[in-house]
């Protein structure tokens, strides 16, 4: 019988190909690192999670100022896409950086922040809204209220990503409460 060399399926295997010299060129590692560090923000020498969150703020601002009327539809789609990539690359990142939930992995902060910054349409006071979402997300991401700490214990990409999605949900709830308690404060 012929034994086949079975490779474990990975979402980025299509990026591997043979170079013209016959040497295998592996683009997967470079692309995976660019994505998980959100194009290098995770390599910040201090507070990589905060820098990753700034990447999310930039993404939300771009969407909000470009397509304000469909802001509330685009952000959830981005969260699903970024979370899927993050979960798929979780084990790779743990191996690459040598620990569970590695600091340079900030794609989870980007996705979590996009939940915190969600609103049905982009608010007129967009910058105030985005700044409040940023502060509330960083606080909830650091404090990890229930069930975020428990979600962090899940294996690989699930634990890396889901705790930040939970922190984003907490931040969004707090943002909504703040908006309800003080209408107009956040430019809504």
GROMACS .gro file of C-alpha atoms in nm:
model
  188
    1UNK     CA    1   0.000   0.000   0.000
    2UNK     CA    2   0.110   0.351  -0.069
    3UNK     CA    3   0.139   0.576   0.233
    4UNK     CA    4   0.054   0.935   0.167
    5UNK     CA    5   0.225   1.221   0.337
    6UNK     CA    6  -0.070   1.372   0.516
    7UNK     CA    7  -0.030   1.735   0.607
    8UNK     CA    8  -0.257   1.889   0.861
    9UNK     CA    9  -0.495   2.128   0.689
   10UNK     CA   10  -0.426   2.489   0.772
   11UNK     CA   11  -0.611   2.791   0.637
   12UNK     CA   12  -0.291   2.945   0.501
   13UNK     CA   13  -0.136   2.636   0.334
   14UNK     CA   14  -0.222   2.783  -0.005
   15UNK     CA   15   0.051   3.042   0.054
   16UNK     CA   16   0.328   2.782   0.037
   17UNK     CA   17   0.484   2.718  -0.302
   18UNK     CA   18   0.810   2.606  -0.456
   19UNK     CA   19   1.045   2.879  -0.572
   20UNK     CA   20   1.217   2.871  -0.913
   21UNK     CA   21   1.536   2.735  -0.754
   22UNK     CA   22   1.343   2.439  -0.613
   23UNK     CA   23   1.373   2.569  -0.256
   24UNK     CA   24   1.048   2.586  -0.075
   25UNK     CA   25   0.941   2.942  -0.018
   26UNK     CA   26   0.721   2.965   0.287
   27UNK     CA   27   0.508   3.275   0.293
   28UNK     CA   28   0.273   3.138   0.559
   29UNK     CA   29   0.490   3.244   0.853
   30UNK     CA   30   0.530   3.601   0.728
   31UNK     CA   31   0.162   3.645   0.649
   32UNK     CA   32   0.059   3.482   0.978
   33UNK     CA   33   0.292   3.711   1.172
   34UNK     CA   34   0.168   4.021   0.988
   35UNK     CA   35  -0.192   3.930   1.064
   36UNK     CA   36  -0.153   3.823   1.426
   37UNK     CA   37   0.056   4.130   1.512
   38UNK     CA   38  -0.182   4.347   1.307
   39UNK     CA   39   0.093   4.454   1.070
   40UNK     CA   40   0.358   4.493   1.340
   41UNK     CA   41   0.163   4.681   1.609
   42UNK     CA   42   0.199   4.378   1.838
   43UNK     CA   43   0.577   4.426   1.831
   44UNK     CA   44   0.551   4.756   2.020
   45UNK     CA   45   0.814   4.752   2.297
   46UNK     CA   46   0.558   4.846   2.563
   47UNK     CA   47   0.182   4.783   2.587
   48UNK     CA   48   0.137   4.586   2.264
   49UNK     CA   49  -0.231   4.532   2.347
   50UNK     CA   50  -0.285   4.907   2.360
   51UNK     CA   51  -0.108   4.951   2.027
   52UNK     CA   52  -0.318   4.671   1.878
   53UNK     CA   53  -0.631   4.844   2.004
   54UNK     CA   54  -0.515   5.162   1.828
   55UNK     CA   55  -0.513   4.957   1.508
   56UNK     CA   56  -0.877   4.871   1.574
   57UNK     CA   57  -0.954   5.237   1.639
   58UNK     CA   58  -0.800   5.330   1.305
   59UNK     CA   59  -1.001   5.061   1.128
   60UNK     CA   60  -1.328   5.171   1.293
   61UNK     CA   61  -1.255   5.537   1.213
   62UNK     CA   62  -1.185   5.454   0.848
   63UNK     CA   63  -1.510   5.257   0.818
   64UNK     CA   64  -1.708   5.522   1.006
   65UNK     CA   65  -1.587   5.818   0.806
   66UNK     CA   66  -1.603   5.630   0.474
   67UNK     CA   67  -1.938   5.451   0.514
   68UNK     CA   68  -2.117   5.605   0.816
   69UNK     CA   69  -2.463   5.480   0.718
   70UNK     CA   70  -2.355   5.112   0.708
   71UNK     CA   71  -2.102   5.129   0.993
   72UNK     CA   72  -2.328   4.909   1.208
   73UNK     CA   73  -2.325   4.635   0.943
   74UNK     CA   74  -1.959   4.641   0.843
   75UNK     CA   75  -1.807   4.620   1.193
   76UNK     CA   76  -1.974   4.287   1.285
   77UNK     CA   77  -1.860   4.136   0.955
   78UNK     CA   78  -1.504   4.249   1.030
   79UNK     CA   79  -1.526   4.103   1.381
   80UNK     CA   80  -1.631   3.764   1.240
   81UNK     CA   81  -1.355   3.767   0.978
   82UNK     CA   82  -1.078   3.882   1.214
   83UNK     CA   83  -1.191   3.641   1.486
   84UNK     CA   84  -1.190   3.349   1.243
   85UNK     CA   85  -0.837   3.431   1.131
   86UNK     CA   86  -0.725   3.479   1.492
   87UNK     CA   87  -0.871   3.149   1.608
   88UNK     CA   88  -0.717   2.968   1.311
   89UNK     CA   89  -0.372   3.117   1.380
   90UNK     CA   90  -0.380   3.074   1.759
   91UNK     CA   91  -0.173   2.756   1.777
   92UNK     CA   92   0.076   2.895   1.524
   93UNK     CA   93   0.119   3.212   1.735
   94UNK     CA   94   0.166   3.015   2.057
   95UNK     CA   95   0.439   2.809   1.889
   96UNK     CA   96   0.598   3.114   1.726
   97UNK     CA   97   0.608   3.329   2.041
   98UNK     CA   98   0.655   3.044   2.289
   99UNK     CA   99   0.363   3.100   2.526
  100UNK     CA  100  -0.014   3.092   2.563
  101UNK     CA  101  -0.188   3.414   2.457
  102UNK     CA  102   0.136   3.580   2.346
  103UNK     CA  103   0.167   3.957   2.383
  104UNK     CA  104   0.252   4.027   2.016
  105UNK     CA  105  -0.075   3.859   1.910
  106UNK     CA  106  -0.302   4.165   1.892
  107UNK     CA  107  -0.556   4.065   1.626
  108UNK     CA  108  -0.781   3.976   1.919
  109UNK     CA  109  -0.760   4.334   2.051
  110UNK     CA  110  -0.857   4.467   1.709
  111UNK     CA  111  -1.164   4.239   1.692
  112UNK     CA  112  -1.259   4.310   2.055
  113UNK     CA  113  -1.229   4.685   2.004
  114UNK     CA  114  -1.453   4.669   1.697
  115UNK     CA  115  -1.725   4.520   1.919
  116UNK     CA  116  -1.674   4.799   2.174
  117UNK     CA  117  -1.693   5.064   1.900
  118UNK     CA  118  -2.008   4.922   1.736
  119UNK     CA  119  -2.312   5.147   1.698
  120UNK     CA  120  -2.605   5.121   1.453
  121UNK     CA  121  -2.467   5.412   1.249
  122UNK     CA  122  -2.147   5.606   1.291
  123UNK     CA  123  -2.220   5.880   1.548
  124UNK     CA  124  -2.191   6.248   1.457
  125UNK     CA  125  -1.934   6.284   1.735
  126UNK     CA  126  -1.734   5.996   1.593
  127UNK     CA  127  -1.399   6.071   1.752
  128UNK     CA  128  -1.549   6.106   2.101
  129UNK     CA  129  -1.736   5.778   2.053
  130UNK     CA  130  -1.421   5.598   1.933
  131UNK     CA  131  -1.211   5.740   2.219
  132UNK     CA  132  -1.468   5.635   2.482
  133UNK     CA  133  -1.487   5.287   2.327
  134UNK     CA  134  -1.105   5.272   2.335
  135UNK     CA  135  -1.083   5.359   2.704
  136UNK     CA  136  -1.367   5.128   2.806
  137UNK     CA  137  -1.226   4.842   2.602
  138UNK     CA  138  -0.875   4.876   2.748
  139UNK     CA  139  -1.019   4.879   3.102
  140UNK     CA  140  -1.238   4.572   3.043
  141UNK     CA  141  -0.960   4.392   2.856
  142UNK     CA  142  -0.720   4.446   3.146
  143UNK     CA  143  -0.968   4.372   3.427
  144UNK     CA  144  -1.127   4.077   3.242
  145UNK     CA  145  -1.474   4.075   3.404
  146UNK     CA  146  -1.680   3.756   3.402
  147UNK     CA  147  -1.670   3.548   3.182
  148UNK     CA  148  -1.358   3.688   3.010
  149UNK     CA  149  -1.108   3.534   3.252
  150UNK     CA  150  -1.272   3.191   3.205
  151UNK     CA  151  -1.277   3.230   2.827
  152UNK     CA  152  -0.903   3.299   2.835
  153UNK     CA  153  -0.853   2.942   2.963
  154UNK     CA  154  -0.988   2.787   2.643
  155UNK     CA  155  -0.728   2.623   2.419
  156UNK     CA  156  -0.517   2.805   2.159
  157UNK     CA  157  -0.693   3.055   1.935
  158UNK     CA  158  -1.026   3.016   2.113
  159UNK     CA  159  -0.882   3.140   2.443
  160UNK     CA  160  -0.674   3.409   2.277
  161UNK     CA  161  -0.967   3.561   2.088
  162UNK     CA  162  -1.282   3.497   2.293
  163UNK     CA  163  -1.170   3.677   2.609
  164UNK     CA  164  -1.117   3.994   2.405
  165UNK     CA  165  -1.453   3.957   2.233
  166UNK     CA  166  -1.606   3.933   2.581
  167UNK     CA  167  -1.417   4.245   2.692
  168UNK     CA  168  -1.545   4.422   2.381
  169UNK     CA  169  -1.903   4.323   2.467
  170UNK     CA  170  -1.861   4.454   2.822
  171UNK     CA  171  -1.718   4.781   2.689
  172UNK     CA  172  -2.010   4.819   2.446
  173UNK     CA  173  -2.262   4.767   2.728
  174UNK     CA  174  -2.081   5.028   2.938
  175UNK     CA  175  -2.074   5.266   2.641
  176UNK     CA  176  -2.450   5.221   2.592
  177UNK     CA  177  -2.514   5.282   2.964
  178UNK     CA  178  -2.299   5.595   2.952
  179UNK     CA  179  -2.488   5.716   2.645
  180UNK     CA  180  -2.825   5.645   2.812
  181UNK     CA  181  -2.722   5.814   3.140
  182UNK     CA  182  -2.577   6.119   2.969
  183UNK     CA  183  -2.731   6.169   2.623
  184UNK     CA  184  -2.519   6.376   2.390
  185UNK     CA  185  -2.198   6.326   2.589
  186UNK     CA  186  -2.058   6.086   2.330
  187UNK     CA  187  -2.194   6.266   2.026
  188UNK     CA  188  -2.480   6.020   1.969
   0.00000   0.00000   0.00000
